[in-house]
Amino acid sequence: DAGVTQSPTHLIKTRGQHVTLRCSPISGHKSVSWYQQVLGQGPQFIFQYYEKEERGRGNFPDRFSARQFPNYSSELNVNALLLGDSALYLCASTLRGSGNTIYFGEGSWLTVV
Amino acid sequence: EDQVTQSPEALRLQEGESSSLNCSYTVSGLRGLFWYRQDPGKGPEFLFTLYSAGEEKEKERLKATLTKKESFLHITAPKPEDSATYLCAVQVLTNFGNEKLTFGTGTRLTIIP
């Protein structure tokens, strides 16, 4: 079975540009979360979506937005990119509910220059 | 605010030299404590979830334990392939069903042949 898949794997953007990152959860998983991991730090929670509804938002500016589609895949959008947005963006999926394992994808490496 | 602290930040061991990694946490209500392994440039790989004090789980050379204030990841007779960053995370279920994970900064483990 395919795990959590993310695209693109690497990308370089210029300050002020917009980026869209995509995630397909494990088949049957309806909950998708996004995390940002800066080099040398642990992942930080950005969003959680379940059944296409936002269920949680971390301490990130409004430049960050996300959505979940009917097939449970998800997009993370970041507008007006800053140098500090350079990071590994991780998508995680779970069956939902405490007690369910949370699986991560390999991430999308974003470099803002 | 939920807090997770991992120690040490880095640990170098000789092959076969057993040791323990520590994860201390302060949360309002723990739902689960997660351990992940992360190789450079990769997404976190799930290892264990612990739910209540006194619980223990094992996988090959790894054993995770949980108390009311901290968790330990014991590694017995490690091999060079166990070299990675080990991340600890706590989950606290909010009123809106947000299942976010709060991560520590990780312990970078190096096993020397």
Tab-separated table of C-alpha atoms in Angstrom:
chain	number	residue	atom	x	y	z
A	1	ASP	CA	0.000	0.000	0.000
A	2	ALA	CA	1.211	3.498	-0.778
A	3	GLY	CA	2.105	5.659	2.173
A	4	VAL	CA	1.511	9.377	2.467
A	5	THR	CA	2.677	10.959	-0.784
A	6	GLN	CA	3.727	14.568	-1.187
A	7	SER	CA	4.649	16.717	-4.147
A	8	PRO	CA	6.812	18.359	-5.190
A	9	THR	CA	9.771	16.921	-3.257
A	10	HIS	CA	11.960	19.988	-3.740
A	11	LEU	CA	11.279	23.495	-4.964
A	12	ILE	CA	12.900	26.888	-4.990
A	13	LYS	CA	10.846	30.080	-4.894
A	14	THR	CA	11.594	33.777	-4.769
A	15	ARG	CA	10.514	36.071	-1.944
A	16	GLY	CA	6.989	37.343	-2.485
A	17	GLN	CA	5.909	34.405	-4.632
A	18	HIS	CA	3.191	31.909	-3.871
A	19	VAL	CA	3.590	28.142	-3.413
A	20	THR	CA	1.187	25.196	-3.404
A	21	LEU	CA	2.170	21.888	-1.824
A	22	ARG	CA	0.138	18.731	-2.301
A	23	CYS	CA	-0.522	15.668	-0.195
A	24	SER	CA	-2.318	12.366	-0.750
A	25	PRO	CA	-3.091	10.496	2.470
A	26	ILE	CA	-2.931	6.757	2.980
A	27	SER	CA	-5.944	5.070	1.429
A	28	GLY	CA	-8.831	5.127	3.893
A	29	HIS	CA	-7.392	7.936	5.999
A	30	LYS	CA	-9.696	10.936	6.269
A	31	SER	CA	-7.605	13.200	8.491
A	32	VAL	CA	-4.685	15.192	7.089
A	33	SER	CA	-2.353	17.499	8.990
A	34	TRP	CA	0.446	19.808	7.865
A	35	TYR	CA	3.661	20.548	9.735
A	36	GLN	CA	6.628	22.832	9.125
A	37	GLN	CA	10.083	21.631	10.111
A	38	VAL	CA	12.935	24.109	10.140
A	39	LEU	CA	16.435	22.651	10.078
A	40	GLY	CA	17.478	21.430	13.516
A	41	GLN	CA	13.990	21.732	15.021
A	42	GLY	CA	11.050	19.433	15.543
A	43	PRO	CA	8.008	19.711	13.266
A	44	GLN	CA	5.512	22.473	14.130
A	45	PHE	CA	1.779	22.029	13.592
A	46	ILE	CA	0.174	24.211	10.924
A	47	PHE	CA	-3.266	22.749	10.132
A	48	GLN	CA	-5.463	19.710	10.561
A	49	TYR	CA	-8.346	18.821	8.245
A	50	TYR	CA	-10.928	16.097	8.698
A	51	GLU	CA	-13.772	15.421	6.277
A	52	LYS	CA	-12.856	18.617	4.434
A	53	GLU	CA	-13.277	20.782	7.519
A	54	GLU	CA	-10.515	22.600	9.360
A	55	ARG	CA	-10.164	21.076	12.828
A	56	GLY	CA	-7.100	22.902	14.048
A	57	ARG	CA	-4.734	25.712	13.213
A	58	GLY	CA	-1.299	26.370	14.644
A	59	ASN	CA	0.392	29.668	15.305
A	60	PHE	CA	1.077	30.618	11.698
A	61	PRO	CA	0.170	33.838	9.846
A	62	ASP	CA	-2.778	34.139	7.487
A	63	ARG	CA	-0.388	33.780	4.561
A	64	PHE	CA	-0.710	30.058	5.228
A	65	SER	CA	-3.915	28.351	4.129
A	66	ALA	CA	-5.000	24.842	3.298
A	67	ARG	CA	-7.908	22.832	2.051
A	68	GLN	CA	-8.980	19.223	1.758
A	69	PHE	CA	-10.693	17.750	-1.260
A	70	PRO	CA	-13.512	15.167	-1.507
A	71	ASN	CA	-10.938	12.415	-2.110
A	72	TYR	CA	-9.225	13.516	1.176
A	73	SER	CA	-6.116	14.819	-0.548
A	74	SER	CA	-4.958	18.216	0.620
A	75	GLU	CA	-3.152	21.357	-0.469
A	76	LEU	CA	-1.105	23.772	1.596
A	77	ASN	CA	-0.796	27.266	0.164
A	78	VAL	CA	1.653	29.909	1.276
A	79	ASN	CA	1.418	33.459	-0.088
A	80	ALA	CA	3.953	36.277	-0.074
A	81	LEU	CA	6.844	33.957	0.704
A	82	LEU	CA	9.508	35.079	3.147
A	83	LEU	CA	13.047	33.769	3.551
A	84	GLY	CA	11.957	32.338	6.900
A	85	ASP	CA	9.431	30.080	5.182
A	86	SER	CA	12.302	27.919	3.945
A	87	ALA	CA	11.699	24.543	5.576
A	88	LEU	CA	10.601	20.949	5.142
A	89	TYR	CA	6.804	20.814	4.910
A	90	LEU	CA	5.391	17.546	6.154
A	91	CYS	CA	1.981	16.049	5.609
A	92	ALA	CA	0.582	13.475	8.020
A	93	SER	CA	-2.477	11.271	7.772
A	94	THR	CA	-4.439	9.212	10.245
A	95	LEU	CA	-7.670	7.228	10.441
A	96	ARG	CA	-8.901	9.772	13.001
A	97	GLY	CA	-9.456	9.539	16.666
A	98	SER	CA	-7.062	9.215	19.548
A	99	GLY	CA	-5.290	5.913	19.407
A	100	ASN	CA	-4.728	5.960	15.672
A	101	THR	CA	-1.169	6.023	14.384
A	102	ILE	CA	-0.139	9.216	12.617
A	103	TYR	CA	1.943	8.589	9.520
A	104	PHE	CA	4.123	11.183	7.812
A	105	GLY	CA	5.127	11.636	4.208
A	106	GLU	CA	8.683	12.357	3.056
A	107	GLY	CA	7.979	16.055	2.860
A	108	SER	CA	8.427	18.917	0.445
A	109	TRP	CA	11.638	20.888	0.759
A	110	LEU	CA	10.952	24.579	0.127
A	111	THR	CA	13.794	27.020	-0.335
A	112	VAL	CA	12.942	30.718	-0.573
A	113	VAL	CA	15.649	32.923	-2.088
B	1	GLU	CA	1.113	25.703	26.818
B	2	ASP	CA	2.183	22.159	25.969
B	3	GLN	CA	5.941	21.652	26.194
B	4	VAL	CA	8.202	18.790	25.190
B	5	THR	CA	11.904	18.698	26.048
B	6	GLN	CA	14.278	16.059	24.747
B	7	SER	CA	17.719	15.263	26.079
B	8	PRO	CA	20.467	14.937	25.231
B	9	GLU	CA	20.501	16.987	22.016
B	10	ALA	CA	23.117	14.663	20.563
B	11	LEU	CA	24.517	11.311	21.631
B	12	ARG	CA	27.422	9.324	20.250
B	13	LEU	CA	27.692	5.664	21.189
B	14	GLN	CA	29.958	2.820	20.262
B	15	GLU	CA	28.264	-0.058	18.505
B	16	GLY	CA	26.791	-2.315	21.190
B	17	GLU	CA	26.796	0.390	23.883
B	18	SER	CA	23.277	0.639	25.313
B	19	SER	CA	21.772	3.963	26.422
B	20	SER	CA	18.536	5.884	26.912
B	21	LEU	CA	16.989	9.002	25.387
B	22	ASN	CA	14.741	11.184	27.514
B	23	CYS	CA	11.544	13.056	26.678
B	24	SER	CA	9.972	15.166	29.416
B	25	TYR	CA	6.612	16.807	28.864
B	26	THR	CA	4.191	19.297	30.372
B	27	VAL	CA	0.662	19.091	28.994
B	28	SER	CA	-2.851	19.813	30.195
B	29	GLY	CA	-4.101	16.331	29.395
B	30	LEU	CA	-2.030	13.697	27.622
B	31	ARG	CA	-3.797	11.616	25.009
B	32	GLY	CA	-0.728	9.897	23.660
B	33	LEU	CA	3.055	10.149	23.481
B	34	PHE	CA	4.631	9.326	20.133
B	35	TRP	CA	8.173	8.367	19.191
B	36	TYR	CA	9.443	8.794	15.650
B	37	ARG	CA	12.731	8.156	13.919
B	38	GLN	CA	13.883	10.649	11.278
B	39	ASP	CA	16.727	10.115	8.846
B	40	PRO	CA	18.362	13.158	7.207
B	41	GLY	CA	16.170	14.653	4.507
B	42	LYS	CA	13.308	12.234	5.192
B	43	GLY	CA	9.948	12.398	6.904
B	44	PRO	CA	9.485	11.011	10.437
B	45	GLU	CA	9.001	7.239	10.633
B	46	PHE	CA	6.552	6.040	13.280
B	47	LEU	CA	7.983	3.894	16.080
B	48	PHE	CA	5.633	3.810	19.103
B	49	THR	CA	2.609	5.375	20.757
B	50	LEU	CA	2.219	5.193	24.540
B	51	TYR	CA	-1.035	6.130	26.240
B	52	SER	CA	-0.742	5.681	29.988
B	53	ALA	CA	1.893	5.740	32.711
B	54	GLY	CA	3.546	2.382	33.139
B	55	GLU	CA	3.049	1.354	29.543
B	56	GLU	CA	5.999	-0.141	27.665
B	57	LYS	CA	6.470	-1.061	24.003
B	58	GLU	CA	9.320	-2.782	22.213
B	59	LYS	CA	10.537	-3.053	18.650
B	60	GLU	CA	13.800	-4.812	17.856
B	61	ARG	CA	16.524	-2.976	19.826
B	62	LEU	CA	14.194	-0.188	20.978
B	63	LYS	CA	12.002	-0.046	24.056
B	64	ALA	CA	9.817	2.916	25.020
B	65	THR	CA	8.479	3.561	28.504
B	66	LEU	CA	6.137	6.206	29.916
B	67	THR	CA	5.661	7.885	33.300
B	68	LYS	CA	3.414	10.801	34.222
B	69	LYS	CA	6.145	13.313	33.432
B	70	GLU	CA	8.513	11.703	30.946
B	71	SER	CA	9.224	8.953	28.484
B	72	PHE	CA	12.403	7.049	27.808
B	73	LEU	CA	13.547	5.408	24.612
B	74	HIS	CA	15.987	2.686	25.554
B	75	ILE	CA	18.288	1.380	22.863
B	76	THR	CA	19.981	-1.945	23.515
B	77	ALA	CA	23.175	-3.010	21.730
B	78	PRO	CA	22.733	-0.427	18.959
B	79	LYS	CA	24.042	-0.864	15.437
B	80	PRO	CA	25.267	1.830	13.027
B	81	GLU	CA	21.934	1.655	11.168
B	82	ASP	CA	20.220	2.950	14.308
B	83	SER	CA	21.887	6.324	13.713
B	84	ALA	CA	19.132	8.913	13.204
B	85	THR	CA	17.306	11.721	14.952
B	86	TYR	CA	14.683	10.450	17.383
B	87	LEU	CA	11.682	12.704	17.868
B	88	CYS	CA	9.209	12.654	20.739
B	89	ALA	CA	5.753	14.222	20.430
B	90	VAL	CA	2.678	14.569	22.634
B	91	GLN	CA	-0.931	14.664	21.555
B	92	VAL	CA	-3.608	16.578	23.404
B	93	LEU	CA	-7.130	16.373	22.054
B	94	THR	CA	-8.823	19.766	22.025
B	95	ASN	CA	-12.517	20.572	22.148
B	96	PHE	CA	-12.628	20.859	18.363
B	97	GLY	CA	-11.113	17.455	17.760
B	98	ASN	CA	-7.740	18.852	16.825
B	99	GLU	CA	-5.256	16.006	17.073
B	100	LYS	CA	-2.103	18.041	16.692
B	101	LEU	CA	1.258	16.722	17.787
B	102	THR	CA	3.649	18.922	19.751
B	103	PHE	CA	7.221	17.835	19.087
B	104	GLY	CA	10.481	18.163	20.937
B	105	THR	CA	13.617	19.189	19.078
B	106	GLY	CA	14.910	15.638	18.883
B	107	THR	CA	17.985	13.665	19.906
B	108	ARG	CA	20.565	13.097	17.180
B	109	LEU	CA	21.965	9.612	17.753
B	110	THR	CA	25.212	8.459	16.151
B	111	ILE	CA	26.394	4.869	16.487
B	112	ILE	CA	30.084	4.410	15.782
B	113	PRO	CA	31.166	1.032	14.328
